[in-house]
XYZ file of C-alpha atoms in Angstrom:
751
model
C 39.887 85.378 171.937
C 42.903 86.378 173.477
C 45.487 86.041 170.257
C 43.369 86.197 166.836
C 42.922 90.271 165.947
C 45.645 91.349 168.524
C 48.603 93.829 167.059
C 51.387 91.100 167.760
C 54.971 92.553 166.454
C 56.990 90.061 164.008
C 58.860 87.562 165.818
C 62.205 89.156 164.243
C 61.429 91.696 164.032
C 64.070 92.831 166.861
C 66.575 90.511 164.973
C 66.329 92.259 161.783
C 66.412 95.808 163.205
C 69.400 95.305 165.019
C 71.162 93.565 162.347
C 71.331 89.813 163.904
C 69.188 88.122 161.466
C 71.429 86.840 158.681
C 70.326 86.367 155.177
C 71.921 84.365 152.618
C 74.679 86.522 151.738
C 75.510 86.827 155.633
C 76.538 82.909 155.171
C 79.971 82.183 156.580
C 81.234 78.773 155.829
C 85.166 77.854 155.844
C 86.410 77.021 152.341
C 83.314 79.319 150.152
C 84.181 80.260 147.184
C 82.619 83.268 145.452
C 80.778 82.846 141.692
C 79.841 85.374 139.509
C 78.271 85.729 135.938
C 79.161 86.855 132.537
C 76.003 88.145 130.605
C 74.622 88.531 127.310
C 75.292 92.310 125.682
C 72.861 90.938 122.677
C 69.239 90.690 122.743
C 69.689 87.824 120.767
C 72.845 86.185 119.170
C 74.950 82.464 118.789
C 77.768 81.880 121.255
C 80.971 81.096 118.863
C 83.803 80.925 121.297
C 84.286 81.598 124.874
C 88.346 81.883 125.644
C 89.072 81.866 129.070
C 92.718 81.393 129.308
C 93.387 84.789 130.885
C 90.918 84.059 133.609
C 91.762 80.474 134.337
C 95.880 82.065 135.127
C 94.623 84.726 136.872
C 95.291 84.391 140.763
C 92.895 82.800 143.011
C 90.177 81.053 140.093
C 89.341 77.725 140.709
C 86.989 77.319 137.299
C 85.197 79.218 134.138
C 81.615 77.456 133.331
C 79.793 78.101 130.208
C 77.226 76.103 127.904
C 80.624 73.803 126.428
C 81.002 72.584 129.896
C 77.625 72.314 131.897
C 74.875 70.186 131.769
C 72.827 71.326 129.000
C 69.400 69.379 130.177
C 66.554 71.937 129.389
C 64.026 72.880 132.373
C 61.156 75.400 133.194
C 62.066 77.341 135.990
C 58.102 77.766 137.061
C 57.165 74.116 138.126
C 56.497 73.432 141.386
C 56.673 69.934 142.368
C 58.152 66.348 140.958
C 56.474 65.014 138.170
C 54.898 68.488 136.669
C 55.168 68.672 133.205
C 55.823 72.223 131.788
C 57.163 73.971 129.058
C 60.710 73.088 129.090
C 62.873 75.785 126.938
C 65.503 77.069 129.923
C 68.544 75.501 130.293
C 71.776 77.010 133.026
C 73.823 78.878 129.894
C 72.262 78.450 126.233
C 74.358 78.559 123.204
C 71.732 80.587 122.280
C 71.317 83.770 124.083
C 67.862 85.370 124.426
C 67.975 88.803 125.623
C 70.639 91.270 127.019
C 71.474 89.628 130.329
C 70.850 85.882 129.924
C 73.440 84.097 131.191
C 76.835 83.077 129.007
C 79.262 81.783 131.851
C 79.957 82.042 135.385
C 83.710 82.819 136.938
C 84.349 80.946 140.981
C 87.250 82.265 142.448
C 88.602 82.113 145.818
C 87.350 85.689 146.641
C 84.803 88.070 145.049
C 87.763 90.723 144.019
C 89.486 87.436 142.284
C 86.307 86.754 140.579
C 85.601 89.894 139.673
C 88.886 90.572 138.041
C 88.997 87.276 135.790
C 85.750 88.193 134.721
C 87.119 91.077 133.146
C 90.172 88.962 131.379
C 87.471 86.498 129.503
C 86.582 86.936 125.678
C 83.188 86.043 123.990
C 82.664 85.780 120.581
C 78.492 86.837 119.398
C 76.798 85.785 116.113
C 74.075 88.678 115.974
C 70.669 87.145 115.338
C 67.208 89.643 114.846
C 65.605 89.801 118.088
C 62.155 90.240 118.052
C 61.467 93.252 120.549
C 58.016 93.952 121.120
C 55.299 91.605 121.456
C 53.464 93.072 118.483
C 56.012 91.433 116.868
C 56.769 88.597 118.206
C 52.849 87.487 117.930
C 53.531 87.082 114.473
C 55.951 84.771 114.370
C 53.704 81.870 114.810
C 54.655 77.865 115.200
C 54.729 74.573 117.213
C 56.799 75.797 120.310
C 58.826 72.641 120.133
C 60.429 70.700 117.276
C 60.778 66.998 115.859
C 63.513 66.369 118.122
C 61.808 67.709 120.838
C 64.205 71.504 120.721
C 62.671 74.915 122.129
C 61.520 76.485 118.685
C 60.899 80.120 120.769
C 57.827 80.052 118.574
C 54.048 82.387 119.291
C 52.454 82.189 120.991
C 53.227 80.360 124.000
C 49.852 79.839 125.048
C 46.276 81.005 124.662
C 43.224 80.628 126.310
C 39.756 81.227 125.132
C 36.384 81.411 126.778
C 32.363 82.402 126.237
C 30.044 82.769 128.242
C 26.414 83.994 127.225
C 25.509 85.729 124.057
C 27.743 88.568 123.518
C 26.347 89.595 120.369
C 22.665 90.038 122.243
C 24.372 91.603 124.826
C 25.789 94.575 122.305
C 22.232 94.436 120.506
C 20.824 96.057 123.734
C 23.155 98.194 125.000
C 22.468 101.712 125.439
C 26.650 102.453 126.162
C 28.805 100.699 123.981
C 32.950 101.378 125.187
C 36.156 100.074 123.516
C 38.892 100.864 125.227
C 42.879 99.818 125.236
C 45.135 100.215 127.906
C 49.001 99.367 128.013
C 51.012 97.924 131.416
C 54.871 97.803 131.065
C 57.568 95.249 132.352
C 57.497 96.619 136.323
C 60.763 95.147 138.653
C 60.394 93.457 142.346
C 62.909 96.193 143.621
C 63.268 94.171 146.704
C 66.648 94.990 148.725
C 68.212 91.980 149.074
C 69.386 90.525 145.599
C 69.722 86.930 144.505
C 72.120 85.243 145.502
C 72.573 81.466 146.102
C 74.695 79.023 148.253
C 75.681 75.764 147.720
C 77.828 73.290 149.713
C 78.362 69.303 148.323
C 76.604 67.268 151.430
C 77.922 63.605 152.228
C 77.263 60.473 149.029
C 76.054 63.064 145.791
C 73.466 65.022 147.832
C 74.597 68.975 147.286
C 72.673 71.278 149.494
C 71.562 74.887 148.657
C 70.774 77.696 150.935
C 67.927 80.241 149.230
C 65.617 82.640 149.995
C 62.837 80.974 147.976
C 59.697 81.250 147.801
C 59.476 76.987 147.773
C 62.464 74.890 148.977
C 60.102 72.267 146.647
C 60.623 73.799 143.647
C 64.015 74.810 144.228
C 64.388 71.218 144.634
C 62.771 69.766 141.697
C 64.095 72.500 139.088
C 67.670 72.060 140.735
C 67.752 68.430 140.052
C 66.072 68.432 136.770
C 68.663 70.899 135.526
C 71.687 68.496 136.754
C 69.804 65.582 135.890
C 69.451 64.520 139.619
C 67.108 62.551 141.583
C 65.008 65.179 143.380
C 66.016 63.460 146.958
C 69.578 64.310 146.062
C 68.814 67.287 146.450
C 68.916 68.844 149.862
C 67.179 73.269 149.840
C 66.297 75.128 152.774
C 64.663 78.619 152.836
C 66.809 81.615 154.365
C 65.538 84.508 155.688
C 64.367 86.887 152.410
C 64.886 90.312 152.482
C 62.040 90.938 150.168
C 60.851 89.275 147.269
C 57.020 90.201 145.911
C 57.419 86.986 143.739
C 61.038 87.769 142.319
C 62.163 85.036 143.913
C 59.294 82.406 143.090
C 61.511 80.809 140.739
C 64.640 79.648 141.204
C 67.280 81.623 138.601
C 71.097 81.136 140.233
C 70.207 77.870 142.347
C 70.436 75.414 139.340
C 74.181 76.847 138.834
C 75.383 77.308 142.474
C 74.279 73.524 142.692
C 76.547 72.339 139.649
C 79.225 74.273 141.055
C 79.305 73.148 143.963
C 79.305 69.033 143.249
C 81.982 70.377 140.220
C 84.303 71.600 142.557
C 83.168 69.403 145.925
C 83.438 72.550 148.292
C 80.627 75.531 149.474
C 80.026 78.127 146.780
C 78.195 81.646 146.469
C 76.398 82.934 143.814
C 75.360 86.261 143.630
C 73.681 89.329 141.453
C 74.435 92.353 141.845
C 72.000 94.964 141.093
C 71.951 95.457 136.946
C 72.139 91.789 137.181
C 69.320 91.733 139.502
C 67.261 93.769 136.977
C 68.458 92.317 133.786
C 69.141 88.758 134.715
C 66.009 87.507 136.712
C 62.240 87.897 136.649
C 59.880 90.339 136.154
C 56.056 91.772 136.042
C 54.873 90.746 132.407
C 54.045 93.584 130.020
C 50.507 93.882 128.407
C 48.622 95.457 126.162
C 44.329 94.902 126.282
C 41.605 95.750 124.498
C 38.559 95.707 126.201
C 34.964 96.760 124.443
C 31.762 96.652 126.836
C 28.205 97.387 126.874
C 25.990 98.753 129.474
C 22.517 99.198 130.065
C 21.134 102.845 130.135
C 21.350 102.561 134.628
C 24.681 100.747 134.190
C 24.180 97.283 134.357
C 26.722 95.881 132.003
C 25.206 93.471 129.636
C 28.510 91.983 127.504
C 31.499 92.386 127.729
C 34.771 91.489 125.298
C 38.207 91.107 125.839
C 41.596 90.922 124.925
C 44.564 91.040 125.999
C 48.124 90.101 124.515
C 51.180 89.295 127.091
C 54.612 89.743 126.514
C 56.397 86.749 128.528
C 59.894 87.590 127.660
C 63.172 85.567 126.524
C 61.153 82.493 128.375
C 58.360 81.123 128.965
C 58.635 80.312 133.433
C 54.930 81.016 134.339
C 53.999 82.542 131.565
C 51.943 79.729 129.844
C 49.850 80.017 133.392
C 48.890 83.545 132.666
C 46.161 83.898 130.269
C 44.165 81.594 132.032
C 45.073 83.456 135.299
C 44.165 86.887 134.047
C 41.083 85.728 133.097
C 40.532 83.853 136.318
C 40.822 87.286 138.222
C 39.104 88.721 135.258
C 35.631 87.147 136.098
C 35.710 87.264 140.123
C 34.728 90.919 140.085
C 31.668 91.682 138.857
C 28.292 89.246 137.810
C 28.264 89.964 133.721
C 25.850 87.198 132.027
C 27.503 87.386 128.641
C 31.754 87.598 128.324
C 34.402 86.728 125.828
C 37.801 86.454 126.059
C 41.117 85.621 124.688
C 44.659 85.977 126.190
C 47.653 85.519 124.555
C 51.282 85.064 125.799
C 54.179 85.327 123.515
C 57.679 84.848 123.697
C 59.928 88.673 123.076
C 63.715 89.059 123.228
C 63.692 90.669 126.665
C 63.811 89.594 130.375
C 61.621 86.791 131.143
C 58.768 87.270 133.506
C 57.137 85.639 136.169
C 55.221 86.230 139.650
C 55.063 89.632 140.787
C 52.728 90.472 143.780
C 49.555 89.227 141.869
C 50.220 87.018 138.708
C 48.557 88.629 136.254
C 46.453 90.450 138.208
C 47.446 94.222 138.630
C 47.560 93.890 134.190
C 44.098 93.031 134.143
C 42.629 94.417 137.271
C 44.386 98.206 135.825
C 43.492 97.553 132.328
C 39.455 96.349 133.334
C 38.707 99.020 136.119
C 40.451 102.089 134.154
C 37.937 100.646 130.710
C 35.048 100.741 133.310
C 36.149 104.135 135.046
C 35.988 105.727 131.068
C 32.684 103.714 130.423
C 31.406 105.136 133.343
C 31.587 108.618 132.419
C 31.113 108.483 128.601
C 27.386 106.962 129.886
C 27.626 109.232 132.762
C 27.594 106.772 135.790
C 28.276 107.192 139.004
C 31.938 105.395 138.841
C 30.481 103.837 142.471
C 26.956 103.171 141.480
C 27.986 101.221 138.906
C 30.101 99.015 140.462
C 27.884 98.717 143.057
C 25.061 97.519 140.683
C 27.478 94.806 139.577
C 29.353 93.586 142.318
C 29.504 89.975 142.626
C 27.542 88.567 145.267
C 28.206 85.892 148.008
C 28.550 82.797 147.353
C 28.414 82.919 143.542
C 30.098 80.704 141.480
C 32.662 82.261 139.686
C 31.622 81.379 135.593
C 35.375 80.363 134.866
C 36.602 77.844 136.816
C 32.895 77.071 138.615
C 34.313 77.477 141.947
C 32.384 79.507 145.009
C 33.575 82.530 145.383
C 32.836 82.212 148.960
C 31.283 85.338 151.182
C 32.484 87.665 149.577
C 32.218 91.104 150.753
C 32.554 93.549 147.881
C 29.315 95.692 147.672
C 30.525 96.067 151.538
C 33.980 97.551 150.557
C 32.319 100.174 148.412
C 29.944 100.725 150.154
C 32.464 101.620 153.325
C 35.226 102.822 151.663
C 32.961 105.478 149.613
C 31.743 106.756 152.873
C 34.403 106.799 154.835
C 36.467 108.551 151.579
C 33.714 111.029 151.228
C 33.384 110.146 147.580
C 29.563 111.370 146.665
C 30.873 115.249 147.774
C 34.365 115.175 146.868
C 33.347 113.347 143.252
C 30.554 116.186 142.589
C 33.557 118.870 142.907
C 33.420 121.142 139.738
C 36.929 120.223 137.607
C 39.891 122.450 138.152
C 40.645 124.665 135.221
C 44.246 126.064 136.945
C 47.493 125.345 137.272
C 46.738 122.265 139.998
C 43.661 120.156 139.370
C 42.758 117.516 141.954
C 40.183 114.925 141.304
C 39.053 111.806 142.955
C 39.200 107.730 141.342
C 39.058 104.624 142.778
C 38.990 100.994 141.316
C 37.501 97.774 142.730
C 39.888 93.876 142.871
C 38.934 90.352 143.264
C 41.947 87.781 144.089
C 42.177 84.321 144.651
C 42.702 82.350 148.002
C 45.061 79.540 146.947
C 45.519 76.886 144.121
C 42.934 74.913 144.980
C 41.251 72.829 142.957
C 44.576 72.106 142.429
C 45.477 68.464 143.065
C 48.494 70.045 145.134
C 47.032 72.424 147.060
C 47.617 71.131 150.598
C 50.076 71.319 153.551
C 51.611 69.136 155.899
C 52.571 70.203 160.102
C 54.036 68.889 162.831
C 54.139 70.328 166.354
C 55.933 69.324 169.201
C 55.958 69.741 172.873
C 59.284 70.280 173.792
C 61.546 70.100 177.186
C 61.505 73.695 177.369
C 57.920 73.827 177.890
C 58.107 75.737 173.790
C 55.480 74.067 170.475
C 57.905 73.775 167.992
C 56.585 73.744 164.355
C 57.777 71.875 161.433
C 56.223 72.638 157.873
C 57.075 74.419 154.339
C 57.053 77.598 156.243
C 58.155 80.611 153.573
C 57.835 84.126 155.516
C 58.713 86.206 153.168
C 59.428 89.536 155.294
C 55.994 90.327 155.688
C 55.579 88.382 159.231
C 53.312 85.657 158.096
C 55.569 83.451 160.530
C 54.018 86.080 163.031
C 50.569 85.601 162.060
C 50.217 81.866 162.429
C 52.251 81.788 165.340
C 49.111 83.484 166.359
C 46.532 81.087 165.068
C 48.279 77.927 167.093
C 48.872 80.437 170.133
C 44.864 81.318 170.063
C 44.363 77.032 170.290
C 47.069 76.244 172.546
C 46.522 78.981 175.148
C 50.421 80.837 175.040
C 51.966 83.632 173.770
C 53.346 83.249 170.139
C 57.140 84.161 171.321
C 56.764 80.000 172.630
C 56.698 79.237 169.176
C 59.921 77.304 167.683
C 58.954 78.159 164.325
C 61.737 75.771 161.803
C 61.902 77.569 158.065
C 61.365 75.160 155.236
C 63.847 72.618 154.749
C 63.589 69.818 152.459
C 64.582 67.171 154.548
C 62.324 68.128 157.461
C 58.845 69.135 156.130
C 56.614 67.145 154.190
C 55.302 69.354 150.458
C 54.167 72.390 149.986
C 52.930 75.158 147.341
C 55.184 78.035 149.613
C 54.046 81.392 148.879
C 52.174 81.801 146.145
C 48.679 82.314 145.341
C 47.943 84.735 148.571
C 47.550 80.904 150.460
C 49.748 81.429 152.988
C 47.179 82.499 156.165
C 43.639 81.117 153.737
C 45.756 77.448 153.178
C 48.990 77.371 156.121
C 46.961 78.716 158.368
C 43.547 76.198 158.434
C 46.834 74.073 158.638
C 48.334 75.172 161.939
C 44.676 75.510 162.747
C 44.158 72.316 163.016
C 47.323 71.004 163.890
C 47.683 72.834 166.897
C 43.816 71.260 167.752
C 45.265 67.674 167.363
C 48.794 68.592 169.945
C 45.958 70.217 172.715
C 44.055 66.917 172.391
C 47.169 65.216 172.894
C 48.465 67.468 175.573
C 45.420 67.509 177.768
C 45.401 63.572 177.629
C 48.957 63.316 178.952
C 48.002 65.704 181.123
C 44.998 63.725 182.484
C 46.758 60.241 182.188
C 49.757 61.859 184.437
C 47.052 63.358 187.014
C 44.074 60.708 186.643
C 42.595 63.506 185.419
C 39.851 63.379 182.534
C 40.746 65.831 179.719
C 37.778 67.327 179.031
C 38.358 68.841 182.244
C 41.642 70.231 181.416
C 42.376 73.372 179.699
C 44.955 75.519 177.419
C 45.728 79.096 178.507
C 48.865 81.321 179.974
C 51.127 79.113 178.728
C 49.829 75.597 180.551
C 47.254 73.074 181.298
C 44.942 74.420 184.215
C 41.952 71.577 185.881
C 39.122 73.526 185.672
C 37.276 71.211 188.419
C 40.172 71.928 190.820
C 41.345 75.216 189.785
C 45.246 73.944 190.248
C 47.756 74.987 186.577
C 51.217 73.045 185.729
C 52.967 75.470 182.487
C 54.128 73.712 179.833
C 57.223 73.263 180.919
C 56.697 71.550 184.196
C 54.086 68.779 181.941
C 57.153 68.372 179.433
C 59.502 67.339 182.889
C 57.058 65.242 184.287
C 56.074 63.388 180.854
C 60.189 62.343 180.479
C 60.882 61.959 184.020
C 57.639 59.269 183.625
C 59.557 58.020 180.827
C 56.388 58.833 178.513
C 56.833 60.709 174.789
C 55.614 64.266 174.469
C 53.058 65.088 173.193
C 53.253 65.364 168.836
C 50.617 65.882 166.437
C 50.712 65.416 162.455
C 48.142 67.094 160.256
C 48.095 67.123 156.185
C 45.353 70.018 155.704
C 44.079 70.281 151.780
C 42.280 72.933 151.055
C 38.366 72.234 149.626
C 37.504 76.113 148.743
C 39.240 79.301 147.224
C 37.390 82.209 147.678
C 37.946 85.380 146.445
C 39.241 87.959 148.429
C 38.289 91.899 147.238
C 39.168 95.611 147.615
C 37.843 98.705 146.860
C 40.405 101.496 146.781
C 40.030 105.524 146.598
C 42.739 108.197 145.454
C 42.792 112.058 145.573
C 45.659 113.028 143.087
C 46.745 116.960 142.650
C 47.856 117.233 138.560
C 50.678 119.660 137.638
C 49.189 120.757 133.959
C 52.101 122.779 133.173
C 54.652 120.154 134.070
C 52.919 117.121 134.240
C 53.479 115.913 137.240
C 51.332 113.604 140.111
C 51.146 113.591 143.148
C 48.714 110.933 145.316
C 47.351 113.483 147.656
C 45.001 110.804 150.104
C 44.091 107.487 149.477
C 41.490 104.923 151.387
C 41.506 100.874 151.079
C 38.566 98.866 152.080
C 39.658 95.495 152.416
C 37.284 92.235 153.007
C 39.533 90.695 154.921
C 37.296 87.693 156.310
C 38.871 88.044 159.934
C 42.364 90.265 160.949
C 44.861 87.573 162.961
C 47.217 90.877 163.487
C 45.790 93.691 162.251
C 48.865 95.539 162.001
C 50.788 93.345 159.461
C 47.458 93.527 157.467
C 47.333 97.330 157.841
C 51.677 97.329 156.885
C 50.468 94.591 153.567
C 48.163 97.722 152.484
C 50.573 100.133 153.074
C 52.837 98.466 151.699
C 50.556 97.254 148.490
C 49.312 100.735 147.627
C 53.420 102.129 147.422
C 53.655 99.443 144.607
C 50.730 100.361 142.866
C 51.714 104.200 143.047
C 54.662 103.475 141.762
C 53.080 101.297 138.703
C 50.968 103.955 137.696
C 53.198 106.507 137.651
C 57.024 105.508 137.349
C 58.057 102.420 137.401
C 58.990 100.689 133.792
C 62.312 99.189 132.927
C 62.345 100.269 129.600
C 63.067 98.026 126.844
C 64.073 99.642 124.079
C 62.041 98.659 121.159
C 65.117 99.064 118.886
C 67.865 97.497 120.592
C 66.307 95.420 123.492
C 68.555 97.235 126.546
C 67.014 98.223 129.612
C 66.714 101.701 130.600
C 65.972 101.186 134.404
C 68.414 99.020 135.225
C 69.747 100.292 138.590
C 68.116 102.336 141.755
C 69.029 105.450 140.361
C 67.380 105.173 137.024
C 64.423 102.706 138.072
C 61.847 105.354 139.386
C 59.822 104.399 142.275
C 57.373 105.651 144.716
C 59.197 106.968 147.633
C 58.321 108.315 150.875
C 58.315 111.981 149.498
C 55.122 110.931 146.837
C 53.316 108.438 149.522
C 50.253 110.564 150.184
C 48.435 109.557 153.681
C 46.699 106.240 154.089
C 43.247 104.974 155.755
C 42.573 101.636 155.831
C 38.907 99.453 156.459
C 39.056 96.368 157.396
C 35.385 94.578 156.510
C 35.222 91.360 159.004
C 32.308 89.593 157.849
C 34.154 86.652 158.103
C 35.227 83.428 155.716
C 33.980 79.903 157.069
C 36.775 77.808 155.187
C 39.405 79.480 156.410
C 41.210 79.866 159.631
C 39.059 81.524 162.324
C 37.493 83.666 159.359
C 40.502 84.839 157.778
C 41.884 85.149 153.944
C 44.100 86.923 152.029
C 45.209 90.452 151.781
C 48.977 90.074 150.838
C 48.017 90.176 146.792
C 45.215 92.376 146.617
C 46.465 94.941 148.530
C 48.027 95.956 145.339
C 45.744 94.820 142.978
C 43.012 98.295 142.274
C 45.872 100.915 143.083
C 47.402 101.760 139.505
C 43.615 102.087 138.389
C 42.381 104.778 141.239
C 45.386 106.624 140.681
C 44.809 106.467 136.962
C 41.029 106.813 137.369
C 41.776 110.290 139.285
C 44.241 111.791 137.127
C 41.723 110.792 134.222
C 38.856 112.547 136.350
C 41.330 115.620 137.430
C 42.319 116.415 133.634
C 38.814 115.355 131.890
C 41.255 113.119 130.055
C 41.266 109.070 128.957
C 44.505 107.979 129.671
C 45.057 104.718 129.689
C 48.688 103.637 128.921
C 50.792 102.844 132.284
C 53.063 104.705 133.471
C 51.304 108.293 133.999
C 54.236 109.747 132.582
C 54.809 113.638 132.465
C 54.863 113.491 128.774
C 52.190 111.103 128.602
C 50.155 113.963 130.243
C 51.200 116.929 129.075
C 50.346 115.386 125.235
C 47.073 114.273 126.363
C 46.648 117.644 127.923
C 48.132 119.125 124.220
C 47.370 116.871 121.700
C 49.414 117.808 118.133
């Protein structure tokens, strides 16, 4: 291997570091108008009237739009493809707002300052309604999701999923130890540096072009089309570089409105959220309350488990109807448990809507499961690592919910290698501190998917073409979120084609150029699109050798691609791809190209075991993570440097999830406490510990060169590992995230 396993810098890294990369907010388009949203100050209210007289008379104002003069088509912002049916309860501007931050109106002006001035002139009259601000209260409002006319009722549950396996009663009857816990996880925000933005402009005919930092151009296309009442073919979507997403830009939020404004005004329009609106008016991770009861044998075998989880999806369903099943799938992929029951419910509340956030339900259910398992282990006097090893899912096991094979699952290797490198046995045996500063170690394991198989839409199409300059152009629905996935794909292609990654020209996703693809979600980029890249590169390599062989009257099997050219194994002669392209053009021959559609045939698991050491100040309740080790079942690392970067970023998000992060919607008023970087606390550089990464590279047969995903699983076990370390340090059973100082002090000094 020449490219696989090498530490290649990101292809766009220099452009980012020097400020040359242009994001959506940087686009300079002639005639660009600027739009700003007015959002609701109420968690639930009817909009009685909107007086735009003064705003429309203000300098530079081009229009004021609200539910009274905008399309009222209902849609679901989480649909992925044309023809997909989903609960359609959202409108660009609803007549009844359902959360603080819901969309009320939009002002469009020639300049941004003019739009800001006009926004302050709008007068809105509201009729406040009773809000349901907690999932427990909302769960009591039961009924059908839609009435006889097809209008949404916003009754609950949004979705419910039940699962039964084996004889649970017998498992509990035979148990030596039975443990029950309740774990709460909060709503948290993605906190990408780039706020939400969309640019739209009219194209010839009735078409509208939307340019946005998105995770799926085809999802944006179909959502915009439904919101505007257009055919999908009339919406042209181009992905722009992304300044951070983590799932926050998986669903179109601003794109439908920007598209309609461009259509209505017949000119380019940019619509952007400020930081506060990005918190209150886009998407975030859903909150959960999970009760788990488990039965252990004397030696630590999990005999049975019963799980009930309640998920707060916020004001609109978005993808919330998938969450109970998604959480279940991850929950049962980690350990071999013979008897299991699971009930998952998702409910509406009058709080901001939720969506994808690095794991899509996995961090919530994993925190609940792994905190519970640690409490169960300590109550039973069992070592947490030994208990997990005893129950770890085995390679090629069948996951009981979907019936899928977990592939070459190497959870046990992660546990063993991670524990040895972290010196778990020695550090966990250390007597508990009794002074002010108390140290402890904890760990947690996790499993996650690689794509959306067996979904019928889990496929991707890629075209590679040899250009006249000798460079290879890759065209597919590629959605690099800023983490370097395009570099990873370029390395895969470069390995096959015998050139450097920089010799590939990668075209970002554009619905006019690329075939359908789900986009970047469900940890599918390396596993699914990576394999599509490998197969397309193989097909192109065959055609390049065939074309070169015809020109030189040489058998293709005597030719090999290496060092950016084609070499003759018999004569030792070689020619660059640029010279081959020139010779083919001179001879009037087509330049080699290949198109491959790859459909996934499996959905293996990625696994991880994380280990944390913390220091807790028992006087202030403050926690500091002092050491961290992450062992990952990666299959094969295409680019170890990017893999390590993903893990480091995942640990940062997970530490914040465990200790600091919460948008803090007030249960009485619905107001958000953490609506800015000044008020929403994250783990910054000073809170980050030294991080050691151990990669288990046992290979995944169905992945490209044996590779599988790391992007989402990197953050999934972190919160539980940190919470378990705090509980080990203090002898507590804390289970409500985040572990704010007040919660720690209350546990140490109960009333």
